[in-house]
Amino acid sequence: MLGRDLVEALRSLFRADEVFGWDIDEIDIQEENNTIAKVESLQPGIVINVAAYTDVDGCESNGEKAFAVNAEGMRHVALGAARCGSKVVYLSTDYIFDGKKEKPYLEEDLPNPLNVYGRSKLRGEQYVQELAKDSLIVRTEWLYGKHGNNFVASILRQAGEKRALSVVNDQIGLPTYTIDLSKAISLLIEQGARGIFHVANSDPCSWYDYAQMILKLSGIKRVEVIPISSKEAGRQATRPSYSVLDTQKFRRETGMDLRPWPEALKDYLSTSP
Ligand SMILES: NC(=O)c1ccc[n+]([C@@H]2O[C@H](COP(=O)([O-])OP(=O)(O)OC[C@H]3O[C@@H](n4cnc5c(N)ncnc54)[C@H](OP(=O)(O)O)[C@@H]3O)[C@@H](O)[C@H]2O)c1
């Protein structure tokens, strides 16, 4: 989902023939030797790893795969990058935090992941910091975009099938549009940013608020949204109740502000089939 928008954003900012997008058919990052060789064959200035096992509930029952892709996969990419002296960019997540702070998370706040996905992504971050001389870690959250399954698509699909939808009301975060995030990452790269940055659209909300806005902006009135607790939802993975990332560092560094999420959502809905 993010990868395709990011390749497009980078191609419009830099020389299009200098940006290469690889999918799992071209590079399976679980394979150490192949990954190192593939990265080395290109001699890139920058390697951006957005590949991940992103099924948060699936990660709970398949921890081995979560760590093989999200942590070891990152290690393999970083080892390849180290052979060419390339900068490494890694996409990480709000789920490295436990949500107990109840105030927006700063880059230097202590991580304490509540689920396997978060732990595997945090290990990925640590590999980047250990292995890359020059790196950028972008933590983001609650993504939706044109090229993948996501919450917006799921709500619209369910709205076509049901009269009422139960949606969690006790988790707060920032829905983030992959187009906006791609522009932000491209800008950070252009400016040579290093270290950790939190990037997301603005204005915290719950999944319940988010679902209501999706239906409202889509003109769907016949479907009711019922607020439920995380406990009632009974998902496999525990999620933080408050996982809002503080994006002030990004704003200070780039002079750019990501718009409030309802504005971005409106754009997405008006351009998606
Ligand atoms: N989605 C979110 O809400 C969210 C929030 C915070 C951070 N992030 C991070 O942002 C990044 C992009 O997320 P996304 O939502 O765009 O993810 P996505 O749509 O699930 O895309 C991840 C891609 O990685 C590929 N992949 C999986 N295993 C691989 C492997 N071993 N080697 C190479 N490629 C592999 C997947 O291929 P298949 O489809 O074939 O498996 C998929 O194309 C990820 O690093 C994710 O952890 C996402």
mmCIF file of N, CA, C and O and ligand atoms in Angstrom, residues 1-3 23-24 27-30 49-54 69 91-94 117 121 140-143 148, ligand 1:
data_model
loop_
_atom_site.group_PDB
_atom_site.id
_atom_site.type_symbol
_atom_site.label_atom_id
_atom_site.label_comp_id
_atom_site.label_asym_id
_atom_site.label_seq_id
_atom_site.Cartn_x
_atom_site.Cartn_y
_atom_site.Cartn_z
ATOM 1 N N MET A 1 0.830 -1.206 0.000
ATOM 2 C CA MET A 1 0.000 0.000 0.000
ATOM 3 C C MET A 1 0.872 1.267 0.000
ATOM 4 O O MET A 1 0.743 2.108 -0.880
ATOM 5 N N LEU A 2 1.737 1.396 0.957
ATOM 6 C CA LEU A 2 2.598 2.583 0.995
ATOM 7 C C LEU A 2 3.645 2.542 -0.124
ATOM 8 O O LEU A 2 3.937 3.564 -0.757
ATOM 9 N N GLY A 3 4.200 1.361 -0.369
ATOM 10 C CA GLY A 3 5.313 1.242 -1.321
ATOM 11 C C GLY A 3 5.002 1.850 -2.676
ATOM 12 O O GLY A 3 5.802 2.620 -3.217
ATOM 13 N N ASP A 23 9.098 -5.604 -5.462
ATOM 14 C CA ASP A 23 8.099 -6.319 -4.649
ATOM 15 C C ASP A 23 8.696 -7.665 -4.235
ATOM 16 O O ASP A 23 9.839 -7.989 -4.587
ATOM 17 N N ILE A 24 7.896 -8.446 -3.532
ATOM 18 C CA ILE A 24 8.396 -9.709 -2.972
ATOM 19 C C ILE A 24 8.898 -10.689 -4.054
ATOM 20 O O ILE A 24 9.799 -11.482 -3.798
ATOM 21 N N ILE A 27 12.468 -9.439 -4.555
ATOM 22 C CA ILE A 27 13.338 -9.513 -3.376
ATOM 23 C C ILE A 27 12.514 -10.002 -2.178
ATOM 24 O O ILE A 27 11.611 -9.302 -1.725
ATOM 25 N N ASP A 28 12.812 -11.225 -1.735
ATOM 26 C CA ASP A 28 12.174 -11.714 -0.511
ATOM 27 C C ASP A 28 13.158 -11.444 0.624
ATOM 28 O O ASP A 28 14.200 -12.096 0.732
ATOM 29 N N ILE A 29 12.827 -10.459 1.444
ATOM 30 C CA ILE A 29 13.809 -9.999 2.440
ATOM 31 C C ILE A 29 14.058 -11.015 3.555
ATOM 32 O O ILE A 29 14.965 -10.822 4.373
ATOM 33 N N GLN A 30 13.297 -12.100 3.563
ATOM 34 C CA GLN A 30 13.597 -13.162 4.544
ATOM 35 C C GLN A 30 14.862 -13.925 4.152
ATOM 36 O O GLN A 30 15.471 -14.578 4.985
ATOM 37 N N ASN A 49 13.112 0.466 3.159
ATOM 38 C CA ASN A 49 12.404 -0.792 3.403
ATOM 39 C C ASN A 49 11.002 -0.529 3.944
ATOM 40 O O ASN A 49 10.837 -0.165 5.098
ATOM 41 N N VAL A 50 9.999 -0.732 3.079
ATOM 42 C CA VAL A 50 8.612 -0.636 3.545
ATOM 43 C C VAL A 50 7.958 -2.013 3.575
ATOM 44 O O VAL A 50 6.775 -2.136 3.899
ATOM 45 N N ALA A 51 8.694 -3.042 3.205
ATOM 46 C CA ALA A 51 8.144 -4.407 3.227
ATOM 47 C C ALA A 51 7.923 -4.829 4.669
ATOM 48 O O ALA A 51 8.735 -4.535 5.549
ATOM 49 N N ALA A 52 6.807 -5.505 4.913
ATOM 50 C CA ALA A 52 6.537 -5.967 6.283
ATOM 51 C C ALA A 52 5.423 -6.993 6.286
ATOM 52 O O ALA A 52 4.643 -7.075 5.337
ATOM 53 N N TYR A 53 5.388 -7.769 7.354
ATOM 54 C CA TYR A 53 4.229 -8.628 7.634
ATOM 55 C C TYR A 53 3.332 -7.770 8.511
ATOM 56 O O TYR A 53 3.602 -7.582 9.702
ATOM 57 N N THR A 54 2.280 -7.178 7.901
ATOM 58 C CA THR A 54 1.515 -6.119 8.564
ATOM 59 C C THR A 54 0.194 -6.589 9.178
ATOM 60 O O THR A 54 -0.573 -5.771 9.669
ATOM 61 N N VAL A 69 10.308 -11.511 8.920
ATOM 62 C CA VAL A 69 10.128 -10.445 7.919
ATOM 63 C C VAL A 69 10.477 -9.069 8.516
ATOM 64 O O VAL A 69 11.323 -8.341 7.986
ATOM 65 N N LEU A 91 10.427 2.012 7.749
ATOM 66 C CA LEU A 91 9.111 2.441 8.201
ATOM 67 C C LEU A 91 8.727 1.688 9.450
ATOM 68 O O LEU A 91 8.699 0.458 9.453
ATOM 69 N N SER A 92 8.433 2.411 10.518
ATOM 70 C CA SER A 92 8.041 1.766 11.756
ATOM 71 C C SER A 92 6.669 2.274 12.198
ATOM 72 O O SER A 92 5.982 2.975 11.457
ATOM 73 N N THR A 93 6.294 1.932 13.411
ATOM 74 C CA THR A 93 4.886 2.044 13.794
ATOM 75 C C THR A 93 4.650 2.612 15.195
ATOM 76 O O THR A 93 5.501 2.475 16.083
ATOM 77 N N ASP A 94 3.469 3.185 15.385
ATOM 78 C CA ASP A 94 3.003 3.620 16.705
ATOM 79 C C ASP A 94 2.869 2.437 17.671
ATOM 80 O O ASP A 94 2.867 2.617 18.877
ATOM 81 N N TYR A 117 3.634 -7.883 16.659
ATOM 82 C CA TYR A 117 3.938 -6.994 15.530
ATOM 83 C C TYR A 117 4.828 -5.831 15.999
ATOM 84 O O TYR A 117 5.864 -5.559 15.411
ATOM 85 N N LYS A 121 8.719 -5.023 14.901
ATOM 86 C CA LYS A 121 9.086 -3.767 14.236
ATOM 87 C C LYS A 121 10.136 -3.007 15.059
ATOM 88 O O LYS A 121 11.042 -2.386 14.491
ATOM 89 N N THR A 140 4.931 5.769 11.738
ATOM 90 C CA THR A 140 3.644 6.303 11.318
ATOM 91 C C THR A 140 2.524 5.417 11.854
ATOM 92 O O THR A 140 2.794 4.500 12.641
ATOM 93 N N GLU A 141 1.274 5.705 11.473
ATOM 94 C CA GLU A 141 0.175 4.946 12.070
ATOM 95 C C GLU A 141 -1.091 4.949 11.221
ATOM 96 O O GLU A 141 -1.273 5.814 10.366
ATOM 97 N N TRP A 142 -1.935 3.969 11.458
ATOM 98 C CA TRP A 142 -3.297 3.870 10.916
ATOM 99 C C TRP A 142 -3.366 4.225 9.420
ATOM 100 O O TRP A 142 -4.121 5.102 9.011
ATOM 101 N N LEU A 143 -2.586 3.557 8.606
ATOM 102 C CA LEU A 143 -2.484 3.903 7.182
ATOM 103 C C LEU A 143 -3.683 3.440 6.357
ATOM 104 O O LEU A 143 -4.249 2.382 6.610
ATOM 105 N N GLY A 148 -4.061 -1.025 -1.265
ATOM 106 C CA GLY A 148 -4.023 -2.158 -0.333
ATOM 107 C C GLY A 148 -5.280 -2.224 0.495
ATOM 108 O O GLY A 148 -6.077 -1.273 0.534
HETATM 109 N N1 LIG B 1 -0.640 -0.205 7.600
HETATM 110 C C1 LIG B 1 -0.462 0.528 8.685
HETATM 111 O O1 LIG B 1 -1.428 0.987 9.300
HETATM 112 C C2 LIG B 1 0.926 0.834 9.189
HETATM 113 C C3 LIG B 1 1.063 1.592 10.346
HETATM 114 C C4 LIG B 1 2.351 1.893 10.809
HETATM 115 C C5 LIG B 1 3.458 1.446 10.113
HETATM 116 N N2 LIG B 1 3.288 0.706 8.990
HETATM 117 C C6 LIG B 1 4.489 0.245 8.295
HETATM 118 O O2 LIG B 1 4.529 0.882 7.035
HETATM 119 C C7 LIG B 1 5.074 -0.002 6.056
HETATM 120 C C8 LIG B 1 4.108 -0.138 4.896
HETATM 121 O O3 LIG B 1 2.876 -0.643 5.371
HETATM 122 P P1 LIG B 1 1.689 -1.030 4.362
HETATM 123 O O4 LIG B 1 0.439 -0.925 5.133
HETATM 124 O O5 LIG B 1 1.862 -0.307 3.087
HETATM 125 O O6 LIG B 1 1.993 -2.577 4.177
HETATM 126 P P2 LIG B 1 1.394 -3.618 3.131
HETATM 127 O O7 LIG B 1 0.365 -2.997 2.254
HETATM 128 O O8 LIG B 1 1.048 -4.842 3.903
HETATM 129 O O9 LIG B 1 2.674 -3.892 2.241
HETATM 130 C C9 LIG B 1 3.760 -4.619 2.709
HETATM 131 C C10 LIG B 1 4.385 -5.286 1.524
HETATM 132 O O10 LIG B 1 5.496 -6.067 1.989
HETATM 133 C C11 LIG B 1 5.480 -7.251 1.248
HETATM 134 N N3 LIG B 1 6.217 -8.310 1.921
HETATM 135 C C12 LIG B 1 5.808 -9.126 2.915
HETATM 136 N N4 LIG B 1 6.776 -9.994 3.230
HETATM 137 C C13 LIG B 1 7.825 -9.713 2.422
HETATM 138 C C14 LIG B 1 9.092 -10.277 2.234
HETATM 139 N N5 LIG B 1 9.505 -11.319 2.956
HETATM 140 N N6 LIG B 1 9.918 -9.742 1.309
HETATM 141 C C15 LIG B 1 9.506 -8.710 0.556
HETATM 142 N N7 LIG B 1 8.312 -8.141 0.653
HETATM 143 C C16 LIG B 1 7.470 -8.631 1.586
HETATM 144 C C17 LIG B 1 4.012 -7.597 1.105
HETATM 145 O O11 LIG B 1 3.823 -8.529 0.072
HETATM 146 P P3 LIG B 1 2.533 -9.504 0.129
HETATM 147 O O12 LIG B 1 1.350 -8.607 0.016
HETATM 148 O O13 LIG B 1 2.734 -10.393 -1.024
HETATM 149 O O14 LIG B 1 2.619 -10.194 1.458
HETATM 150 C C18 LIG B 1 3.436 -6.233 0.772
HETATM 151 O O15 LIG B 1 3.517 -5.961 -0.599
HETATM 152 C C19 LIG B 1 5.362 -1.296 6.800
HETATM 153 O O16 LIG B 1 6.716 -1.303 7.168
HETATM 154 C C20 LIG B 1 4.487 -1.237 8.029
HETATM 155 O O17 LIG B 1 5.030 -1.975 9.091
HETATM 156 C C21 LIG B 1 2.053 0.389 8.507
#
